[in-house]
PDB file of C-alpha atoms in Angstrom:
ATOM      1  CA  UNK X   1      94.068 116.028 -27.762  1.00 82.00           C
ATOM      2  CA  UNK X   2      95.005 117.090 -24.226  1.00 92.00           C
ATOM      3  CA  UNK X   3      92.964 120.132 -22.297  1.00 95.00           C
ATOM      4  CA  UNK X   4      95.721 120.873 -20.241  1.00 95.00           C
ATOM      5  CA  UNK X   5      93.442 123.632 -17.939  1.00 96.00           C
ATOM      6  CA  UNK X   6      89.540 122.807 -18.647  1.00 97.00           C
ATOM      7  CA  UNK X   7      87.476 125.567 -17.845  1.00 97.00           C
ATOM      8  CA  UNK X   8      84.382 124.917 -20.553  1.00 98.00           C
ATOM      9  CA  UNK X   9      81.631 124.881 -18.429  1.00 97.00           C
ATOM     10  CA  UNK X  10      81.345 127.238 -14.888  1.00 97.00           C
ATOM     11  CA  UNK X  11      82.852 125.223 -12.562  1.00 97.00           C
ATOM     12  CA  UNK X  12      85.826 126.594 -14.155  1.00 96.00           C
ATOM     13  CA  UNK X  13      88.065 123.579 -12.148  1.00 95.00           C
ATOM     14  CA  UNK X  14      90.953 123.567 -14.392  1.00 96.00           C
ATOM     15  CA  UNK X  15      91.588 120.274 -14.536  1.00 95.00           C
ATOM     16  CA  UNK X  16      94.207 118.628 -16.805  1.00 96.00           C
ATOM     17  CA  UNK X  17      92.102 116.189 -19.086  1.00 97.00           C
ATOM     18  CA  UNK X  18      93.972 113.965 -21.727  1.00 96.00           C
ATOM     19  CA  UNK X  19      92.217 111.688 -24.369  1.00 94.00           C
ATOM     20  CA  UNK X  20      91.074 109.268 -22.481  1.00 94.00           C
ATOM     21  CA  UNK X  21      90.836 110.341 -18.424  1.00 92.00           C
ATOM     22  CA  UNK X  22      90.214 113.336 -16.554  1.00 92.00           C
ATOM     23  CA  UNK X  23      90.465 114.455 -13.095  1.00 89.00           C
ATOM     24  CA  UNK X  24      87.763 117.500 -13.400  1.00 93.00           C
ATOM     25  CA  UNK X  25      84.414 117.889 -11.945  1.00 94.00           C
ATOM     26  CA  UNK X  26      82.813 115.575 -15.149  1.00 94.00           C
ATOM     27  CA  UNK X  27      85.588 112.815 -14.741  1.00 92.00           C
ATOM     28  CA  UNK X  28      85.786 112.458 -18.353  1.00 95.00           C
ATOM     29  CA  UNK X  29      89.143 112.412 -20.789  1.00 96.00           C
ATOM     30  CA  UNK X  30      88.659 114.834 -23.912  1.00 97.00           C
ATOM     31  CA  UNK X  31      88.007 111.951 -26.410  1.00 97.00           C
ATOM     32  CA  UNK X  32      83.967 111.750 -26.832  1.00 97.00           C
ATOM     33  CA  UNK X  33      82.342 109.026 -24.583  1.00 97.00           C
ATOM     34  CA  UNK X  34      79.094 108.038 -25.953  1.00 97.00           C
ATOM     35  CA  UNK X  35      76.518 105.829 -24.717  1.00 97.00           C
ATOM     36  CA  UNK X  36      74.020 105.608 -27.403  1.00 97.00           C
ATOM     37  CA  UNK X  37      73.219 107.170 -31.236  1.00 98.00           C
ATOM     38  CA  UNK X  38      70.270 106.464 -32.569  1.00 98.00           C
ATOM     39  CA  UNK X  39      66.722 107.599 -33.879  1.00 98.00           C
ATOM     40  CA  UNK X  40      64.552 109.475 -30.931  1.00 96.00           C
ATOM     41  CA  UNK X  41      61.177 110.149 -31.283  1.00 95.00           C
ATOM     42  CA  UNK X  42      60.495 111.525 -27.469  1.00 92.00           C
ATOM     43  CA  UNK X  43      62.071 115.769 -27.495  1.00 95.00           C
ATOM     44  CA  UNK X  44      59.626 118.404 -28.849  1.00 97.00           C
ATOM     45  CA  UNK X  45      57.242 117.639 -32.081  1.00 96.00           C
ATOM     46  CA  UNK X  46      59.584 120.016 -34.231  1.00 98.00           C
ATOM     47  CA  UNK X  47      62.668 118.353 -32.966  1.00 98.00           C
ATOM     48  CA  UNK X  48      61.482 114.642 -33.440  1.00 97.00           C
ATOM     49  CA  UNK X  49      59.480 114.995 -36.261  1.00 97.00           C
ATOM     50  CA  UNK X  50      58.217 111.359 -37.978  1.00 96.00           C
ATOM     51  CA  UNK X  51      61.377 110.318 -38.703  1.00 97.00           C
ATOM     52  CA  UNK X  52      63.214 111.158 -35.607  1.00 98.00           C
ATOM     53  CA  UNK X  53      66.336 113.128 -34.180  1.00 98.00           C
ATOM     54  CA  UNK X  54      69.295 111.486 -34.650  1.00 98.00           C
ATOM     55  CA  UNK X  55      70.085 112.106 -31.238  1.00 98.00           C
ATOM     56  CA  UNK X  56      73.862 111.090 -29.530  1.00 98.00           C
ATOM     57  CA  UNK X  57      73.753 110.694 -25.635  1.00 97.00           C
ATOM     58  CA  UNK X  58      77.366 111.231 -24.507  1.00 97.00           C
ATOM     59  CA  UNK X  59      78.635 110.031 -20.969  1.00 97.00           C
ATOM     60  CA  UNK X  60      79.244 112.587 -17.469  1.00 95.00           C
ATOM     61  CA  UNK X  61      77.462 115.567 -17.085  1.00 96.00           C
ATOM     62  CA  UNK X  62      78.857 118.936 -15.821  1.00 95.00           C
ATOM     63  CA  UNK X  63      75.892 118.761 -13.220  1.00 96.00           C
ATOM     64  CA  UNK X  64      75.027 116.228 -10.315  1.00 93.00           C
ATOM     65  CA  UNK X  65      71.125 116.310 -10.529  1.00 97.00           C
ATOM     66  CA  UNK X  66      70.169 113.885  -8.058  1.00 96.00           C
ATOM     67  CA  UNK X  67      66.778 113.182  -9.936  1.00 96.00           C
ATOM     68  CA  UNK X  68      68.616 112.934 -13.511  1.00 95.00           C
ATOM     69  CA  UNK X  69      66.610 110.242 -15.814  1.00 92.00           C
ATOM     70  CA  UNK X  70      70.200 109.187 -17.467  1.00 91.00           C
ATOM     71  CA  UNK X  71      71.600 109.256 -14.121  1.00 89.00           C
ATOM     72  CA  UNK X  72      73.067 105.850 -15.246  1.00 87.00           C
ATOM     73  CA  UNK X  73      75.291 107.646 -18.042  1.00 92.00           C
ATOM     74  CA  UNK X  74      75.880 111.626 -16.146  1.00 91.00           C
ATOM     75  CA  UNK X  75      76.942 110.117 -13.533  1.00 82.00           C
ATOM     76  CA  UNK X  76      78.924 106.534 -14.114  1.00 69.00           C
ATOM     77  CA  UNK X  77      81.822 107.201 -16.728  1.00 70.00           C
ATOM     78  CA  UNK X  78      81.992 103.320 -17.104  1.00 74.00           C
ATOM     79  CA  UNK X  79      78.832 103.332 -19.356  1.00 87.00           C
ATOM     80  CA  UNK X  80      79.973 104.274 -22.499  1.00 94.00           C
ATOM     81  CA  UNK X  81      82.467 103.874 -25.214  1.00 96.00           C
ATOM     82  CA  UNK X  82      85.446 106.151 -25.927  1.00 96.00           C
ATOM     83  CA  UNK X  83      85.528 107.378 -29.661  1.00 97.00           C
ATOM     84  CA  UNK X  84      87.520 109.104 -31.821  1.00 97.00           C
ATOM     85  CA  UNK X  85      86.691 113.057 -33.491  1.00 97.00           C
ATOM     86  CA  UNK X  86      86.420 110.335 -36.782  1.00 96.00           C
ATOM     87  CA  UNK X  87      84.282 108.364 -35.311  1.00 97.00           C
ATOM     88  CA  UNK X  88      82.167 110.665 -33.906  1.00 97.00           C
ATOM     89  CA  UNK X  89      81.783 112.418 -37.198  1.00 97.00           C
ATOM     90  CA  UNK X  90      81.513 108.752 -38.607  1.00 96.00           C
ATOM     91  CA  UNK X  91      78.144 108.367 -36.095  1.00 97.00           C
ATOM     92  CA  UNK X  92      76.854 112.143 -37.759  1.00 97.00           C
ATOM     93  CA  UNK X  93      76.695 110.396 -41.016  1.00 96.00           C
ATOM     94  CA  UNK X  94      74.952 107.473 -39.973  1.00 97.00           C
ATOM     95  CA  UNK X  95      72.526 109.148 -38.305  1.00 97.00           C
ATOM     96  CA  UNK X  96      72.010 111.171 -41.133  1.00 97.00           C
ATOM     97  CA  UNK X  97      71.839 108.139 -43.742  1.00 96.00           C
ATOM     98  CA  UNK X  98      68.758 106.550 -41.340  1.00 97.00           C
ATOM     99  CA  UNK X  99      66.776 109.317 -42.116  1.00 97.00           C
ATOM    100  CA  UNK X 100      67.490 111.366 -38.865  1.00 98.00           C
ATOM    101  CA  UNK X 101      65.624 115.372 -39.435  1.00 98.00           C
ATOM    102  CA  UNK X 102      68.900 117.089 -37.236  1.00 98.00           C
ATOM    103  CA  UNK X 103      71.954 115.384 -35.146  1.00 98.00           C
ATOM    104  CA  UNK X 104      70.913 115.815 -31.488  1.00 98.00           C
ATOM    105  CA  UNK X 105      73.960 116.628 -29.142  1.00 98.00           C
ATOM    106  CA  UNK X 106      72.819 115.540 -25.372  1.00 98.00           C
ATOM    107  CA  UNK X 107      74.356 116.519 -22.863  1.00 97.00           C
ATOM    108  CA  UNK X 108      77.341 117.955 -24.813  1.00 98.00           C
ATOM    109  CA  UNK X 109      78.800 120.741 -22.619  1.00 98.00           C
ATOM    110  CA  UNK X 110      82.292 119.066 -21.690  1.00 97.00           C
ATOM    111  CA  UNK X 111      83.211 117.243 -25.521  1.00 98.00           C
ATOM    112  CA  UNK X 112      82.905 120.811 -27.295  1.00 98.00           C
ATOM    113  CA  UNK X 113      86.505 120.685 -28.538  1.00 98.00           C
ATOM    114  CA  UNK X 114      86.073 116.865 -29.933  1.00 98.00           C
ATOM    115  CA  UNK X 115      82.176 118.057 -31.119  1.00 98.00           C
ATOM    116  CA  UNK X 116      83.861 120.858 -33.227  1.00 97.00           C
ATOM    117  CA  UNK X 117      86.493 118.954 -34.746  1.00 97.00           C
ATOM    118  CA  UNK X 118      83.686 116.400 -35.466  1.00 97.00           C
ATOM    119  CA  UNK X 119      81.819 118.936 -37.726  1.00 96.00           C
ATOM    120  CA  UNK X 120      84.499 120.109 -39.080  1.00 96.00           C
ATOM    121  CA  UNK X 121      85.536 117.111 -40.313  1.00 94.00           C
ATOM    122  CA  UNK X 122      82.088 116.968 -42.279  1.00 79.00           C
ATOM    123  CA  UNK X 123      79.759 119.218 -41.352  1.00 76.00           C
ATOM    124  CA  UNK X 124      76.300 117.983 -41.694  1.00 81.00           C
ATOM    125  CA  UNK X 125      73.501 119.253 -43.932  1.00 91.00           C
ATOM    126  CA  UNK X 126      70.889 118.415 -40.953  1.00 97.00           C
ATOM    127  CA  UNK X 127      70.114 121.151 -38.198  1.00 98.00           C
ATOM    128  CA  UNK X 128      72.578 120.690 -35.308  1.00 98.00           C
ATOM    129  CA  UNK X 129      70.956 120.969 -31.676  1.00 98.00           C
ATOM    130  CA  UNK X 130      72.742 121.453 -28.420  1.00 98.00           C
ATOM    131  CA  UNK X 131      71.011 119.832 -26.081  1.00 98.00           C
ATOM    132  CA  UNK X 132      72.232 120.767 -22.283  1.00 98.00           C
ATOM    133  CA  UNK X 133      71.088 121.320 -18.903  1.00 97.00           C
ATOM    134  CA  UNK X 134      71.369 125.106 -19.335  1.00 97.00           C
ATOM    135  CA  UNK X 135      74.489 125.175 -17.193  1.00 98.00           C
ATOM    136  CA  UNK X 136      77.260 126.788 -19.825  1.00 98.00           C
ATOM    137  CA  UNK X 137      80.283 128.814 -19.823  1.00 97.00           C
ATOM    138  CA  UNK X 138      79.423 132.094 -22.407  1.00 97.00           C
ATOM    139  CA  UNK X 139      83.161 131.707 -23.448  1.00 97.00           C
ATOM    140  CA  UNK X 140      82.115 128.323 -24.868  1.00 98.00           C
ATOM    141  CA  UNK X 141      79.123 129.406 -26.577  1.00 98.00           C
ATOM    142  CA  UNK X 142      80.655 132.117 -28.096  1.00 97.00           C
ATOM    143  CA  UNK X 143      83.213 129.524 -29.418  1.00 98.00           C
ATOM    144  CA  UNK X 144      80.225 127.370 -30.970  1.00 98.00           C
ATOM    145  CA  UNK X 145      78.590 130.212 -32.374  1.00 98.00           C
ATOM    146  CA  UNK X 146      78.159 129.647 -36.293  1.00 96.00           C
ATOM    147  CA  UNK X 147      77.902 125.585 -35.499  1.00 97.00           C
ATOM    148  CA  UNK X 148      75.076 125.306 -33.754  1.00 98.00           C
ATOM    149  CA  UNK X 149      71.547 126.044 -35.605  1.00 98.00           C
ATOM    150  CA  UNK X 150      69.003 124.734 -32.875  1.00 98.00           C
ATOM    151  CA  UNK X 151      69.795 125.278 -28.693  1.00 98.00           C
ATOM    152  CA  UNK X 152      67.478 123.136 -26.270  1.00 98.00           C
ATOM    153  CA  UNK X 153      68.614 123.881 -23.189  1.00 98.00           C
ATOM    154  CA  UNK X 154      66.655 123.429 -19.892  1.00 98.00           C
ATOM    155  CA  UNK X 155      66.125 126.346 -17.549  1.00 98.00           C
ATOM    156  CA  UNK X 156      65.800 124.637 -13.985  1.00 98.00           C
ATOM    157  CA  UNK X 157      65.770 127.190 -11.345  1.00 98.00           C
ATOM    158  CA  UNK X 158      65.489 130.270 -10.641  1.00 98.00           C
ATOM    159  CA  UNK X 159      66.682 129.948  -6.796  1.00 97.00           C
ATOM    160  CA  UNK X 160      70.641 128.982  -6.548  1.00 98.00           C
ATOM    161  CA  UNK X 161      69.469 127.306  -3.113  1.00 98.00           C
ATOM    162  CA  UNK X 162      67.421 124.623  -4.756  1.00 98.00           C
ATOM    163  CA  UNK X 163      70.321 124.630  -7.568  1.00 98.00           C
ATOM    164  CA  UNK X 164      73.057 124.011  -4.851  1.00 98.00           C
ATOM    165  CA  UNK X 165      70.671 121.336  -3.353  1.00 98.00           C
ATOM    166  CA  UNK X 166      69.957 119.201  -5.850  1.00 98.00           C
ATOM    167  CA  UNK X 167      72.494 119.851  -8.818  1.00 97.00           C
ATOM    168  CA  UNK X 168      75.104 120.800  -6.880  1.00 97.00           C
ATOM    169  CA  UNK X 169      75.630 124.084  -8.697  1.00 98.00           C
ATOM    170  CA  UNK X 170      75.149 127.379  -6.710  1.00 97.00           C
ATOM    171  CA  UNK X 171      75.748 129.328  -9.806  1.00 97.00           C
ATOM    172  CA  UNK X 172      73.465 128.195 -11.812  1.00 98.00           C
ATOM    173  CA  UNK X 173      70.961 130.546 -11.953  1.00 98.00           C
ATOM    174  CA  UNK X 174      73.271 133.693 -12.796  1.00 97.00           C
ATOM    175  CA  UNK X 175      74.919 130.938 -15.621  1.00 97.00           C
ATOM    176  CA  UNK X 176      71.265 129.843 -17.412  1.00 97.00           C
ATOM    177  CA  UNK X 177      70.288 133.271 -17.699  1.00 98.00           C
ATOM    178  CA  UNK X 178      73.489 134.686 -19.567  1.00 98.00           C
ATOM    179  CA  UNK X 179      73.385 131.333 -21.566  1.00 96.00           C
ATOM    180  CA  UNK X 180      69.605 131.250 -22.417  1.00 98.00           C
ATOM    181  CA  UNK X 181      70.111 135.206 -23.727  1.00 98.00           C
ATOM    182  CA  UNK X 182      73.391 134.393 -25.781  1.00 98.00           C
ATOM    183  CA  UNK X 183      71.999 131.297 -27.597  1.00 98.00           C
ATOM    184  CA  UNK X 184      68.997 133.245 -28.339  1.00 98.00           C
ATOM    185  CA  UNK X 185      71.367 135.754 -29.725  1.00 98.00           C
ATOM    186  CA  UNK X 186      73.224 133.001 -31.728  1.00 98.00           C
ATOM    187  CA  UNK X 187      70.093 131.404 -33.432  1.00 98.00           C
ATOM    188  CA  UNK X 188      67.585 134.617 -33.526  1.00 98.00           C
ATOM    189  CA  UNK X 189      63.827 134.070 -33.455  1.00 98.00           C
ATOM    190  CA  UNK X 190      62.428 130.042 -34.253  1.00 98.00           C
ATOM    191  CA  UNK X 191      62.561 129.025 -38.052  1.00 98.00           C
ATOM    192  CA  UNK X 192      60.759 126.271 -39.395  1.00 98.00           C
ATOM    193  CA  UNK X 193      60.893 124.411 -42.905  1.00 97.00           C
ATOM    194  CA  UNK X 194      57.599 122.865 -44.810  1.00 96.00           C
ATOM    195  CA  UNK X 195      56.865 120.023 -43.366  1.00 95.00           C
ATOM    196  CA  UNK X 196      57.006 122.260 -39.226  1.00 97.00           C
ATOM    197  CA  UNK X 197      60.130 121.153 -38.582  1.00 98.00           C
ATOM    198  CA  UNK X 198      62.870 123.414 -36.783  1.00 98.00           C
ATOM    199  CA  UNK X 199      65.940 124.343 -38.899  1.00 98.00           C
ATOM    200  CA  UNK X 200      66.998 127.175 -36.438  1.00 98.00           C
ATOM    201  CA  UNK X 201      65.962 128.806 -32.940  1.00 98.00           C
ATOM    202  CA  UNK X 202      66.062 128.354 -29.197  1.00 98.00           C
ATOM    203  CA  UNK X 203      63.796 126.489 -27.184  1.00 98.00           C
ATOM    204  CA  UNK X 204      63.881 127.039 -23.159  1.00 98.00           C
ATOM    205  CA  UNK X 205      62.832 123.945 -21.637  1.00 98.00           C
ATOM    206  CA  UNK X 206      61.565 124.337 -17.825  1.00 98.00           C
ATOM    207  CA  UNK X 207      61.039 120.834 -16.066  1.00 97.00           C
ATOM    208  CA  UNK X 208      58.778 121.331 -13.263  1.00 97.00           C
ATOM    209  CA  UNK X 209      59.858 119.826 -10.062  1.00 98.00           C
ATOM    210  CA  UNK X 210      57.140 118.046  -7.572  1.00 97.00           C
ATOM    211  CA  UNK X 211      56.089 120.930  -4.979  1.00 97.00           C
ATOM    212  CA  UNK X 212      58.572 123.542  -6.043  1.00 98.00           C
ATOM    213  CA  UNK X 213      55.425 125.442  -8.135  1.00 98.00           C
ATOM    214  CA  UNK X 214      57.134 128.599  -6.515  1.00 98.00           C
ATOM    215  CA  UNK X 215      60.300 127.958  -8.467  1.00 98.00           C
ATOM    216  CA  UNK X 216      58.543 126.972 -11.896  1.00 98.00           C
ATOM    217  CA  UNK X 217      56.437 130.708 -11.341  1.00 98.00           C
ATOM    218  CA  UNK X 218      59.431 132.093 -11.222  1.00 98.00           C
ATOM    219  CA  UNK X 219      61.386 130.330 -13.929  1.00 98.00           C
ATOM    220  CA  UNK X 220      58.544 131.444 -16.330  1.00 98.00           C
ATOM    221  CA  UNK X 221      58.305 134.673 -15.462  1.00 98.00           C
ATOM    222  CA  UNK X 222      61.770 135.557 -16.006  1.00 98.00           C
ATOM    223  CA  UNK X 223      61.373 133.937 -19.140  1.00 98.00           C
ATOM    224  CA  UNK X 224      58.155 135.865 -19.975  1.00 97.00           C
ATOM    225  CA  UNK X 225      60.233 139.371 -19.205  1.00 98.00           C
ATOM    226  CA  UNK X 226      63.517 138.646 -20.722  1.00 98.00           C
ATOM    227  CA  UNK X 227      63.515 136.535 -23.723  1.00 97.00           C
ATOM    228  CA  UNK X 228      63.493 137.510 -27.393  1.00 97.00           C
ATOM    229  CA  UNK X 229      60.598 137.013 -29.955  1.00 96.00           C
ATOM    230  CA  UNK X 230      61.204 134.210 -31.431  1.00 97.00           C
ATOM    231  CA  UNK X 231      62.391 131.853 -28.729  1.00 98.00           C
ATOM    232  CA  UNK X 232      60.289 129.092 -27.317  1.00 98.00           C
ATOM    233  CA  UNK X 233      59.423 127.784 -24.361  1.00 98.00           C
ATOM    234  CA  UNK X 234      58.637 123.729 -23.355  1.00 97.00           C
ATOM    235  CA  UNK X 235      56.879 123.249 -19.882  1.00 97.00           C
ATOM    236  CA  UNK X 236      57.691 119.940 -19.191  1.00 96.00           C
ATOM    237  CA  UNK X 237      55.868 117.326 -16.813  1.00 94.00           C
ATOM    238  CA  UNK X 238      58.129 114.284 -17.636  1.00 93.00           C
ATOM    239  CA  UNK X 239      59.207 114.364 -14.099  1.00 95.00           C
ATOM    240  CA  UNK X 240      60.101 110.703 -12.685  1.00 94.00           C
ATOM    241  CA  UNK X 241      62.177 110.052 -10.026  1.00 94.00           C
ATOM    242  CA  UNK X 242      65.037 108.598 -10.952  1.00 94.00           C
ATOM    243  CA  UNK X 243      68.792 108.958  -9.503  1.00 93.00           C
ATOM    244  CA  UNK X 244      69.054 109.677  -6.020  1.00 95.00           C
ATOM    245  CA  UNK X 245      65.433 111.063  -6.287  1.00 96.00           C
ATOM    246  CA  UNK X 246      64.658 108.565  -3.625  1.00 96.00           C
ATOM    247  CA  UNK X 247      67.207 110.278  -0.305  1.00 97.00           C
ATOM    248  CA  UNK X 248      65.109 113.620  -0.981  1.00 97.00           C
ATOM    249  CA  UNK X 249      61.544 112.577   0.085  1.00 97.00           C
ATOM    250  CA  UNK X 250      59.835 115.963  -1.167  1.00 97.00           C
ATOM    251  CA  UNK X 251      60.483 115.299  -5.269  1.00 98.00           C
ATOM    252  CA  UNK X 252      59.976 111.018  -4.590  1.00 97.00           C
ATOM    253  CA  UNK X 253      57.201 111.703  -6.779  1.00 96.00           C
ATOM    254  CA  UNK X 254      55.344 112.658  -9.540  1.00 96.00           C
ATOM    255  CA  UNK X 255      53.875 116.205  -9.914  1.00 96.00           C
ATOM    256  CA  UNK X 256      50.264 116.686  -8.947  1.00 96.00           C
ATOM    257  CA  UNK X 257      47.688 116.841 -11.554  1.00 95.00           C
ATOM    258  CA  UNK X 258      47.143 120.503  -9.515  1.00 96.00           C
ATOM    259  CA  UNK X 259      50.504 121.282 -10.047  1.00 97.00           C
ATOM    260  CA  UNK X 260      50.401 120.847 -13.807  1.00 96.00           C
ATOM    261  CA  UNK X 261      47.475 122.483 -14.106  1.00 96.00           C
ATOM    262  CA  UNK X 262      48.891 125.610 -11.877  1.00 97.00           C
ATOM    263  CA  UNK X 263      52.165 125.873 -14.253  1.00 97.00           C
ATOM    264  CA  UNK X 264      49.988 125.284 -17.216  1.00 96.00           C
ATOM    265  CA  UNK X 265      47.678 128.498 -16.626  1.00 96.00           C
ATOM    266  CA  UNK X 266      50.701 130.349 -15.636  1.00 97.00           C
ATOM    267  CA  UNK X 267      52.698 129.776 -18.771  1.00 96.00           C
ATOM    268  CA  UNK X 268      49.217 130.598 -21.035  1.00 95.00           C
ATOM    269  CA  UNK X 269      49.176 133.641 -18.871  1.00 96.00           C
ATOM    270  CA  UNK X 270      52.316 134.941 -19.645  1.00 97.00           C
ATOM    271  CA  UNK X 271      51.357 134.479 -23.443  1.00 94.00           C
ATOM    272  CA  UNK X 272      54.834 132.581 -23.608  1.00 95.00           C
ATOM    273  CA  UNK X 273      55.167 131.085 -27.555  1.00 95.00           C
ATOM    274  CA  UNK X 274      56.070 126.999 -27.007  1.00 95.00           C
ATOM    275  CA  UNK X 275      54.575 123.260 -26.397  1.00 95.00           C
ATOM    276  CA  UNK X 276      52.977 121.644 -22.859  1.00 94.00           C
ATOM    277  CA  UNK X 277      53.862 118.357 -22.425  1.00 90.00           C
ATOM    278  CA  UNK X 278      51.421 115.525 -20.945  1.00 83.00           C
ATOM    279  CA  UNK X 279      51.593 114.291 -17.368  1.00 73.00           C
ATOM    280  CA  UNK X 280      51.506 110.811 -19.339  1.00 72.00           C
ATOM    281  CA  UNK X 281      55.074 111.517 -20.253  1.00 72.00           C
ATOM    282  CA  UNK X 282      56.099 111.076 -16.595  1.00 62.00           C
ATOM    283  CA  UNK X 283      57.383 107.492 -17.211  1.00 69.00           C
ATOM    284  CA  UNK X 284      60.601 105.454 -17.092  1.00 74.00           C
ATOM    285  CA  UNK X 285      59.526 103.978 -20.290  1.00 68.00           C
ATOM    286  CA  UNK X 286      60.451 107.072 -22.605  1.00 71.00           C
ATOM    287  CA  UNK X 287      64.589 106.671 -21.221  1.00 82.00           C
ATOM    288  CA  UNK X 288      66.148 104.590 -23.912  1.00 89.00           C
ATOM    289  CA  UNK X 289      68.733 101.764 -23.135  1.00 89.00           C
ATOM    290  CA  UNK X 290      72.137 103.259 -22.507  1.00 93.00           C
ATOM    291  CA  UNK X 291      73.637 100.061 -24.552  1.00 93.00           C
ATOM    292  CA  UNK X 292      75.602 101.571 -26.884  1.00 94.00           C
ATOM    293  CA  UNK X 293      73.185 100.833 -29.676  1.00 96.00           C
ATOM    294  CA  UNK X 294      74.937 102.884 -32.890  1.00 96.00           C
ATOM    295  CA  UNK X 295      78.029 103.970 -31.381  1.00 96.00           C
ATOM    296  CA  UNK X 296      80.231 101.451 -33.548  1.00 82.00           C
ATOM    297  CA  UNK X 297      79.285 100.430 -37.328  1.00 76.00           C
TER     298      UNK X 297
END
């Protein structure tokens, strides 16, 4: 399969991609490049359940977050192997067979033509999630409407300054709101079966940056005004730096237990529906080995 003029996510940079190379923004061909499938016990308590998400990690990233935890996979297109749609699907089943509670799609934005084909090949009984850093092209999501049951995307700023500074996306705030609305649209308000896991809904994730409280407030309070009943929010305090974290001296650094504790009234305040996560979580030791553990049988 060739994209001859890519414009799936909003950097719209038309880019001719064949199977296996690219020359757009993400560098990657149109075949799936995935660095890891396998069991993951570490997103929200209704995504991971006991028995984990059977969660695929795919290479490049439409974004440049120079604090990215898998900065080793967004950003280097070496680490990886290029599949086939069959093989792809191929991983769905396994996943599936080991028990997984839903088939995880990280980081999926720029393999939506090879993750449809995938499904269609043999679409899963297990909730689908889509799993992305909130950046999205509503053309694409309205093309992935009626295959996705669960969106978890994150919702990083709400200033296009910070956005441009360290994802290297001045759009992105005007993109993660119309995204965040239309997947809310797509799934409707949070569903859950017996045993509390999600089978459909949207949860906003919001990943709190060290001293940018200011943009957090106002991340949530959009939120808080805007979204539908029904849709969750996850404050998270995972931040580590990681990447390039290290050239930008301000976010070298874990967040304050006074900054989690300022974001944490705030969200209670705005009687936003969701989960907190620990400051504990702010560890290298939660980002799994990009070794290609379950890509190939």
């Amino acid at each position: 399969m060739t994209i001859q003029h890519c414009t799936l996510c909003p950097r719209n940079c038309g880019a001719l991609r064949t199977e296996n190379e690219g020359a757009g923004f993400c560098g990657m061909g149109s075949n799936p490049v995935v660095a890891r499938a396998a069991l993951h016990f570490w997103e929200e308590p209704c995504i991971s359940g006991k028995r984990g998400s059977g969660t695929v990690f795919f290479t490049g990233c439409c974004l440049k977050c120079v604090f990215c935890q898998n900065y080793q996979i967004s950003t280097k297109k070496e680490v990886g192997k290029i599949i086939s749609v069959q093989e792809l699907a191929d991983i769905f089943d396994r996943l599936a067979e080991q028990g997984a509670h839903n088939i995880n799609l990280v980081n999926p934005t720029h393999f939506v033509p090879a993750i449809l084909q995938a499904l269609a090949l043999r679409k899963t009984k297990l909730p689908v999630v889509y799993n992305s850093g909130g950046y999205e092209s509503l053309e694409t999501l309205k093309v992935l409407d009626g295959w996705i049951d669960i969106y978890l995307p994150d919702f990083k700023y709400a200033d296009n300054a910070l956005a441009q500074k360290y994802s290297g996306a001045s759009n992105y705030v005007e993109s993660a709101k119309a995204c965040v609305l239309e997947m809310a649209r797509q799934t409707g308000p949070a569903v859950f079966d017996r045993e509390g896991m999600m089978t459909r809904g949207t949860i906003v994730r919001h990943l709190i940056l060290p001293g940018n409280t200011r943009n957090s407030i106002a991340v949530l309070d959009w939120l808080g005004e805007n979204l539908p009943d029904g849709v969750l929010v996850s404050l998270m305090a995972q931040y580590t730096p990681c990447g390039k974290a290290e050239n930008f001296p301000e976010i070298n650094r874990r967040i304050t237990a006074r900054e989690y504790q300022k974001m944490q009234e705030h969200l209670f305040r705005l009687n936003l529906d969701g989960f907190v996560q620990e400051r504990k979580s702010a560890s290298r030791d939660f980002i799994p080995p990009f070794n290609l553990e379950g890509v190939s049988r």
